[in-house]
Coordinates of C-alpha atoms and ligand atoms in Angstrom, one line a residue:
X21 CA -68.3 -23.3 38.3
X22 CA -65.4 -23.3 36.0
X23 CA -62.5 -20.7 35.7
X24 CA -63.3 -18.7 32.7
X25 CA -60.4 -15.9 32.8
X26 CA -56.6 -16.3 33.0
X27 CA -54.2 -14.4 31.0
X28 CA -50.9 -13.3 31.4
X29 CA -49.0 -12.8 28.4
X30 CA -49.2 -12.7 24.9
X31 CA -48.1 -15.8 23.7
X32 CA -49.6 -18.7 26.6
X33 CA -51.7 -21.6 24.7
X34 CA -54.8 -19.6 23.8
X35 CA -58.0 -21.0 24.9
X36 CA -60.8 -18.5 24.8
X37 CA -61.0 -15.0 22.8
X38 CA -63.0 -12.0 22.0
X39 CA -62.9 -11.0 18.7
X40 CA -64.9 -7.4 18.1
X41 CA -67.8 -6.9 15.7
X42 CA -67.8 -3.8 13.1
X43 CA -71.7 -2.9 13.3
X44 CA -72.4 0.4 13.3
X45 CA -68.8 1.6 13.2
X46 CA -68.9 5.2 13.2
X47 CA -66.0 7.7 12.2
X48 CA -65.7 10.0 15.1
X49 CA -66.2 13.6 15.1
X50 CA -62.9 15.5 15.9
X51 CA -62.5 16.0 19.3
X52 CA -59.5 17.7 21.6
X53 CA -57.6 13.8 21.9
X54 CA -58.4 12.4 18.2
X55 CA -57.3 15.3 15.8
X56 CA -53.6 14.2 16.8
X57 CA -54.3 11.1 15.5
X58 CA -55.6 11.8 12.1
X59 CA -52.8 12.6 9.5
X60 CA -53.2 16.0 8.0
X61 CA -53.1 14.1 4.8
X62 CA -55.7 11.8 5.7
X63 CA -59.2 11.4 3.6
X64 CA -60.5 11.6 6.8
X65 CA -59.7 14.3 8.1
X66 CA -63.0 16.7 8.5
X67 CA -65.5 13.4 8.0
X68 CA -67.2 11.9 10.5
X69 CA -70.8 9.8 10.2
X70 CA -71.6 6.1 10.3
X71 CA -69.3 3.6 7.9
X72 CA -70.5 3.1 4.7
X73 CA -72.6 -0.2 5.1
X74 CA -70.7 -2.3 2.8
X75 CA -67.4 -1.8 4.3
X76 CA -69.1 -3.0 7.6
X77 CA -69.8 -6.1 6.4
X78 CA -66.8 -6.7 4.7
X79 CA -64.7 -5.9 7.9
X80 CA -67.5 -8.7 9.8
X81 CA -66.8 -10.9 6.8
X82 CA -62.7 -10.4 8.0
X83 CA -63.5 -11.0 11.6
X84 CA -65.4 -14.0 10.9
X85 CA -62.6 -15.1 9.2
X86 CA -60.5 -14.6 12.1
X87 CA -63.2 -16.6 14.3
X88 CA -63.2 -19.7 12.2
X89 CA -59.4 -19.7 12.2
X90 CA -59.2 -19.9 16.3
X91 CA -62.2 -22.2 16.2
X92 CA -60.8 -24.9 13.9
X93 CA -57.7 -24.8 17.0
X94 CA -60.3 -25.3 19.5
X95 CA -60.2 -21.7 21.4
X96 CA -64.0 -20.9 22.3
X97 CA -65.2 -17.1 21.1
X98 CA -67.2 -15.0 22.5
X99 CA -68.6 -11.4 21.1
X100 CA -69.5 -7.9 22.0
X101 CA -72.9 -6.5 21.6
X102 CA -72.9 -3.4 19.6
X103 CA -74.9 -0.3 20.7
X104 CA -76.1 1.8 18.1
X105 CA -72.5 3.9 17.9
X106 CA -73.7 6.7 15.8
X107 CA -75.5 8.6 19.2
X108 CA -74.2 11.9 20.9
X109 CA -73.6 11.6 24.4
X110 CA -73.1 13.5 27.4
X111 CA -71.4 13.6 31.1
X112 CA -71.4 15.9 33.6
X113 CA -68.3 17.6 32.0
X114 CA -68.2 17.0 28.1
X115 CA -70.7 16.4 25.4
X116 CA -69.7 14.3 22.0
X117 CA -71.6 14.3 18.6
X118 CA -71.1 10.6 18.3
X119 CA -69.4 7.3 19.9
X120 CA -67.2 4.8 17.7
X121 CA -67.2 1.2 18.0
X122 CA -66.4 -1.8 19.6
X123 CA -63.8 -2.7 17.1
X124 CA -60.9 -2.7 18.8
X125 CA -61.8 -4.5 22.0
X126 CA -57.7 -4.9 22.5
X127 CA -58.2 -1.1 23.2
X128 CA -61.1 -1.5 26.3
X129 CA -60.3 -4.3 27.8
X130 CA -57.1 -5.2 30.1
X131 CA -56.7 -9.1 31.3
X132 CA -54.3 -9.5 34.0
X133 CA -54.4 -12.6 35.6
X134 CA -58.3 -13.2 36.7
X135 CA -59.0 -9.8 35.7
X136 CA -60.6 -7.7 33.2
X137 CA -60.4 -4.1 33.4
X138 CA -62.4 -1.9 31.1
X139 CA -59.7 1.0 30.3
X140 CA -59.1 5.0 30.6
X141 CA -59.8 6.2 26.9
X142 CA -58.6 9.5 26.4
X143 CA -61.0 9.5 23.4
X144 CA -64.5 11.1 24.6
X145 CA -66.0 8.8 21.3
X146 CA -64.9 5.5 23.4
X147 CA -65.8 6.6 26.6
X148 CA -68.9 4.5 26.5
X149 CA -67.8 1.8 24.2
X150 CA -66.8 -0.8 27.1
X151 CA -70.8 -0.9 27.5
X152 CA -70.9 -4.1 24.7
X153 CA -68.5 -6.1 26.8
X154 CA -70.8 -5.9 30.0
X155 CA -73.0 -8.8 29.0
X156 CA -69.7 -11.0 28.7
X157 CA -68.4 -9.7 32.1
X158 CA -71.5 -10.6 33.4
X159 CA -70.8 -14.0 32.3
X160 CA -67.9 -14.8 33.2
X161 CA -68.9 -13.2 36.5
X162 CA -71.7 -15.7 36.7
X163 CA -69.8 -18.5 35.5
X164 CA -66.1 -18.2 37.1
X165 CA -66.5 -17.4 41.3
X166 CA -62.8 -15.8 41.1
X167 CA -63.4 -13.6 38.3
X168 CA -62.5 -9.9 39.1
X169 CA -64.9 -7.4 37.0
X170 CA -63.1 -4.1 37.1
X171 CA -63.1 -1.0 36.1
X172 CA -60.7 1.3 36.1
X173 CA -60.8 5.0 37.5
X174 CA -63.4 6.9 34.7
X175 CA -61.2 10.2 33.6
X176 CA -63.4 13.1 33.4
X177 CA -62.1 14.4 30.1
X178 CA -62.5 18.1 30.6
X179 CA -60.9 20.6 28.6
X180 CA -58.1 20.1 31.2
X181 CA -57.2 16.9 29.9
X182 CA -56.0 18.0 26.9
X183 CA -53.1 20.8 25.5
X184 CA -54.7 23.6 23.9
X185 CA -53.6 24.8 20.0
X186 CA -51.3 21.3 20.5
X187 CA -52.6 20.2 17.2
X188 CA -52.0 22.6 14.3
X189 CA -53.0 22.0 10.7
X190 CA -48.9 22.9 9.3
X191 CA -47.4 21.1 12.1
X192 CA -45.1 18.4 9.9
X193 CA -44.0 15.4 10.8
X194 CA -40.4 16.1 11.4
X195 CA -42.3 18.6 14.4
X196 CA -43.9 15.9 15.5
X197 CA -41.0 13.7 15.8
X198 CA -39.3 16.3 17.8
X199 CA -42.8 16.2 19.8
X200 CA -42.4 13.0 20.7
X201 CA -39.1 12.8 21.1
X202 CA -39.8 15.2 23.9
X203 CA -42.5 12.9 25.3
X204 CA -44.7 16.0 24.7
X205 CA -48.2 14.2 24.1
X206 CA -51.6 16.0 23.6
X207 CA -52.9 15.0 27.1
X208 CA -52.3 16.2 30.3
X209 CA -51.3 15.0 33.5
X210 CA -54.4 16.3 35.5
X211 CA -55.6 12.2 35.7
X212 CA -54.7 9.0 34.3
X213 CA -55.8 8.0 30.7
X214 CA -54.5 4.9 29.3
X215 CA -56.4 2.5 26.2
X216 CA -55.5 -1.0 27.0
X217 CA -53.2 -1.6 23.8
X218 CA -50.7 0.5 25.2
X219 CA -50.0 -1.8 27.9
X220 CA -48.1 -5.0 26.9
X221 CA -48.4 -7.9 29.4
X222 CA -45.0 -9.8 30.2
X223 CA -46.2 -12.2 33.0
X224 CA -44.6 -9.7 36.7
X225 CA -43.3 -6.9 33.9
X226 CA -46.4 -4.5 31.9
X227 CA -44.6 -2.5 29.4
X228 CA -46.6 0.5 28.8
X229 CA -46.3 2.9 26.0
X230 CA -46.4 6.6 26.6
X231 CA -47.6 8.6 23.6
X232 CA -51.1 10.0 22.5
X233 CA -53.2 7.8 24.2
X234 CA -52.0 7.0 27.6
X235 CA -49.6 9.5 30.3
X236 CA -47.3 9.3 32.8
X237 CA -50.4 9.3 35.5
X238 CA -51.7 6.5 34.0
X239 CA -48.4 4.5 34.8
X240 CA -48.3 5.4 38.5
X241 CA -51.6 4.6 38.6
X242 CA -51.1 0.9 37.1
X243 CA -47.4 0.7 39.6
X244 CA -49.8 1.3 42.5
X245 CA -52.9 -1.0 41.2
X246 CA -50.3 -3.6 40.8
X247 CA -47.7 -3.5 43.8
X248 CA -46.8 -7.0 42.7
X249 CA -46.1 -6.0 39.1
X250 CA -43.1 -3.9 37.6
X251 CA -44.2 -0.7 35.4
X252 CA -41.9 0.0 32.9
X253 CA -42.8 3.4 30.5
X254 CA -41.5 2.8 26.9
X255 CA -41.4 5.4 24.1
X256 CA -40.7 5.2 20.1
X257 CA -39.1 8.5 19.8
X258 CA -39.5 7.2 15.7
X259 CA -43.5 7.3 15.4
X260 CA -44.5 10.5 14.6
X261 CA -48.3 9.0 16.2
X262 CA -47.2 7.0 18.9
X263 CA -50.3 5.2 20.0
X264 CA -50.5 1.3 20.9
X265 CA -47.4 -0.8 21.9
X266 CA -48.8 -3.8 19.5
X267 CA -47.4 -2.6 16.0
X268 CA -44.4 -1.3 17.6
X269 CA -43.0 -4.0 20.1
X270 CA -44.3 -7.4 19.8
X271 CA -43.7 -10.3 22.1
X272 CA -44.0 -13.7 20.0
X273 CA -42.6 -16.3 22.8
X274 CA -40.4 -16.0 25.8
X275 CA -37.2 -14.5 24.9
X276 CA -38.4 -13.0 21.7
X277 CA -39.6 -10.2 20.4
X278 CA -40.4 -8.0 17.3
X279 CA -39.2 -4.4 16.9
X280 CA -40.7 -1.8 14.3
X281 CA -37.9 -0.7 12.4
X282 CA -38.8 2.7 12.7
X283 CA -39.2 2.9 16.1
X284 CA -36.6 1.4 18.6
X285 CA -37.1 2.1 22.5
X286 CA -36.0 5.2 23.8
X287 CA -32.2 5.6 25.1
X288 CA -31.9 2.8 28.0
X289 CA -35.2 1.0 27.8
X290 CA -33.6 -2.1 26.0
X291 CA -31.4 -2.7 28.3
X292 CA -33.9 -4.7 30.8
X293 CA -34.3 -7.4 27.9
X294 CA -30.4 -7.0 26.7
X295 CA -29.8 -8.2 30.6
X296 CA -32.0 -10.9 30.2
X297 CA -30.9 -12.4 26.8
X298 CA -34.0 -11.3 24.9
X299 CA -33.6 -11.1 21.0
X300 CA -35.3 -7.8 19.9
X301 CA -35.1 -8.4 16.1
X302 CA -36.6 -5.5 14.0
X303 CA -39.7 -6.6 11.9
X304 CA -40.1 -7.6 8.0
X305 CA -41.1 -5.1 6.1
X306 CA -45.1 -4.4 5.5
X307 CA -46.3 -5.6 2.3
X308 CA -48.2 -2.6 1.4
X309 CA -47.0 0.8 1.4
X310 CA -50.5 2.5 2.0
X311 CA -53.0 1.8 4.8
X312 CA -56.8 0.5 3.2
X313 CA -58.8 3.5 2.7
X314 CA -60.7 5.1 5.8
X315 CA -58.0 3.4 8.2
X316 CA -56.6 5.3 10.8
X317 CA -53.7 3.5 11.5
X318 CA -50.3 2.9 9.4
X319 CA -49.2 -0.2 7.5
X320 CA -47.4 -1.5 10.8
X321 CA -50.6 -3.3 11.2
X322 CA -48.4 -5.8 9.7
X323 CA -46.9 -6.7 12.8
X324 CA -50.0 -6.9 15.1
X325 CA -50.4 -10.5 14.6
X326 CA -52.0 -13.1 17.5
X327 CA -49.6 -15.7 18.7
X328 CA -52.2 -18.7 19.7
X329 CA -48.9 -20.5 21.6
X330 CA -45.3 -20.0 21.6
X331 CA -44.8 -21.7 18.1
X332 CA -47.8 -20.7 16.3
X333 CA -49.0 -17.4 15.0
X334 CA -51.6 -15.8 13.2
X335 CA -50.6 -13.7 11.0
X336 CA -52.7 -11.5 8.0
X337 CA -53.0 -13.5 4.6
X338 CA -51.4 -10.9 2.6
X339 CA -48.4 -9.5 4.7
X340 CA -45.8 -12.3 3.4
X341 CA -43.3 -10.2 4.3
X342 CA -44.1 -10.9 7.8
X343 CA -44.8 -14.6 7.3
X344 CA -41.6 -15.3 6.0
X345 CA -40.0 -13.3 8.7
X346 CA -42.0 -15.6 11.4
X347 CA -41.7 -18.9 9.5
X348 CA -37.9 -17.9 9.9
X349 CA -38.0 -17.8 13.6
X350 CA -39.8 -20.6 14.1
X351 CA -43.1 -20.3 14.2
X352 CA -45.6 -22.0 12.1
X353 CA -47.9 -19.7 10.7
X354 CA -51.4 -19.5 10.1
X355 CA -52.9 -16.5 7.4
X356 CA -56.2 -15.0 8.0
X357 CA -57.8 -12.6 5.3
X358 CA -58.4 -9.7 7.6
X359 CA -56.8 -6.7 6.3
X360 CA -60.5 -5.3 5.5
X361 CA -61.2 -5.3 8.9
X362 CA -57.9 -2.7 9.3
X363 CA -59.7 0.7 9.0
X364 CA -62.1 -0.2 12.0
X365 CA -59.4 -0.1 14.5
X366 CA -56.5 -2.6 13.4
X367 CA -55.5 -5.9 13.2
X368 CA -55.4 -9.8 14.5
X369 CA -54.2 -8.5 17.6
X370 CA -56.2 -5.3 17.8
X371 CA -59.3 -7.3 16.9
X372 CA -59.6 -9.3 19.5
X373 CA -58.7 -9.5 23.7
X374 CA -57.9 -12.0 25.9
X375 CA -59.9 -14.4 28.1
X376 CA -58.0 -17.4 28.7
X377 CA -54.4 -18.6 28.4
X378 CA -52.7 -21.4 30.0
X379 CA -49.8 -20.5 32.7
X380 CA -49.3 -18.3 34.9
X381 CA -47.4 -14.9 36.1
X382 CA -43.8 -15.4 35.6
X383 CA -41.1 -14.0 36.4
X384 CA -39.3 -13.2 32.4
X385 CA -36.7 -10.2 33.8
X386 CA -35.4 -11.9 37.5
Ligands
DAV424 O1 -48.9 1.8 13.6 O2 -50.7 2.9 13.3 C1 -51.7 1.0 15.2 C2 -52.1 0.3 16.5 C3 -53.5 -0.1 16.5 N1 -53.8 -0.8 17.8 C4 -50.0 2.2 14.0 C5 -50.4 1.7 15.3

């Protein structure tokens, strides 16, 4: 029996992965939580149905990509199993025309230490999606005797979950900037909802973003869980759709970290890494100015690259912006083609969730 899973940070020598699969990627119907996500601009706003096949396979061609590049460094990769997405489903207190995917799995699954936790979607769609990682927990189960299979607390998702008339076809962005500015988020507080990118693993410290897709609940929830740990909330009062810490505020080694330019930490939340000598150096600039087509999320994606140790990075073949910016600091970089796989959920870091790094929890912020 061997240990399988150990992860505490972003940037430990990487030694075993799960990089997502695209099949039957489904746009999701709107639903209370998701409409806030979906610029009013957006093609895809009103759409919903299975991915057109080609752009499936293209996005697996991306993540296959991806997988060769770990492989040829020696980390060992392991793969969801995708359900049919495109099914409505049902619970006790909500029904949903569709699921989604299981690209991201950096938005199910949580590693701290020897444990995996499947997340707290807020999205209905997802709320079955951390079904095709249970043949891998089972696994690792198997296979490593300390392994901790969790899950957290399943939110009910009732209409109570959610404002009412929060979203509004005219709302513009300079009202939604004042929206989250406010730290007024479409979710409630009746229990906690959280998706695992939001929470940003520093070793005894999890920065966790507040914003569309995980609340305040969710962070007393984790402080409790995690009596050992420090919770610290963050919020980009500059992202007009504040959801996922990992193309905002991005570790790359100890002492280091990257900072979307558009979105700084709210008043007082640097000051915890200004104490403790961090460098918080905004990002390079992305090198496209649109998004691929059908992609929910912005050209930040940019920044969501996988460190595979504290001097090497993966980062995507065509932000050279970025690149130079982490060629700059030090780190040798490795390209991958993925951008393709973008519009199923994001990138290198998105596209993939921990299993194994070296070390250990640390102490970064004594
Ligand atoms: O900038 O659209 C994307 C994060 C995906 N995990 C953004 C955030």
């Amino acid at each position: 029996m061997a240990k399988i899973v150990n992860s505490w940070n972003d940037w430990d020598p990487l030694k075993r992965v799960i990089v997502g699969r695209c099949d039957n990627s489904v746009i999701p119907p709107e639903e209370p939580a998701t409409s806030e996500k979906v610029p009013v601009d957006s093609e895809m706003r009103g759409m919903w149905g299975l991915r057109p096949l080609a752009t499936v396979e293209r996005g697996n061609e991306c993540l296959e990509n991806l997988v060769k590049a770990v492989e040829d460094r020696g980390v060992v990769v392991d793969r969801p199993t995708p359900l049919q997405w495109n099914q409505a489903i049902g619970t006790p207190d909500f029904r949903n025309d569709s699921m989604m995917t299981c690209m991201p799995p950096r938005d199910i699954l949580l590693t701290i230490g020897n444990e995996i936790m499947a997340s707290a979607n807020s999205f209905r769609c997802r709320y079955f999606e951390y079904l095709a990682y249970w043949p891998l927990m089972k696994q690792y189960f198997d296979e490593d005797p300390e392994f901790l299979w969790t899950q957290a607390p399943r939110p009910r998702l009732t209409d109570a979950s959610y404002k009412h008339n929060y979203y509004d076809e005219k709302i513009t962005l300079e009202e939604r900037l004042v929206r989250t500015a406010n730290k007024d988020f479409v979710t409630t507080e009746v229990e906690p909802m959280w998706d695992a990118a939001d929470v940003m693993r520093m070793g005894k410290d999890l920065f966790i973003q507040h914003g569309l897709t995980t609340n305040r609940t969710a962070m007393e929830w984790f402080q409790r869980y995690y009596p050992e740990l420090r919770v610290h909330a963050m919020n980009f009062p500059g992202d007009p759709y504040p959801i996922h810490i990992d193309a905002t505020f991005v570790p790359l080694r100890p002492g280091l970290i990257i900072n979307n330019p558009n979105r700084h930490p709210a008043e007082g939340q640097l000051a915890i890494f200004e104490a403790n000598d961090w460098q918080v150096v905004d990002a390079a600039q992305p090198a496209h100015t649109e998004p691929p087509a059908l992609c929910y999320s912005s050209v930040w994606l940019s920044m969501n690259c996988l460190v595979l140790d504290p001097s090497t990075v993966i980062v995507e073949a065509s932000e050279v912006n970025q690149q130079e910016q982490m060629d700059k600091l030090g780190m040798n970089v490795i390209p991958v083609d993925l951008r393709d796989a973008y519009p199923f959920g994001g990138g290198l870091h998105c596209s993939t969730a921990d299993v194994y790094r070296e070390g250990g929890c640390e102490d970064y912020f004594p």
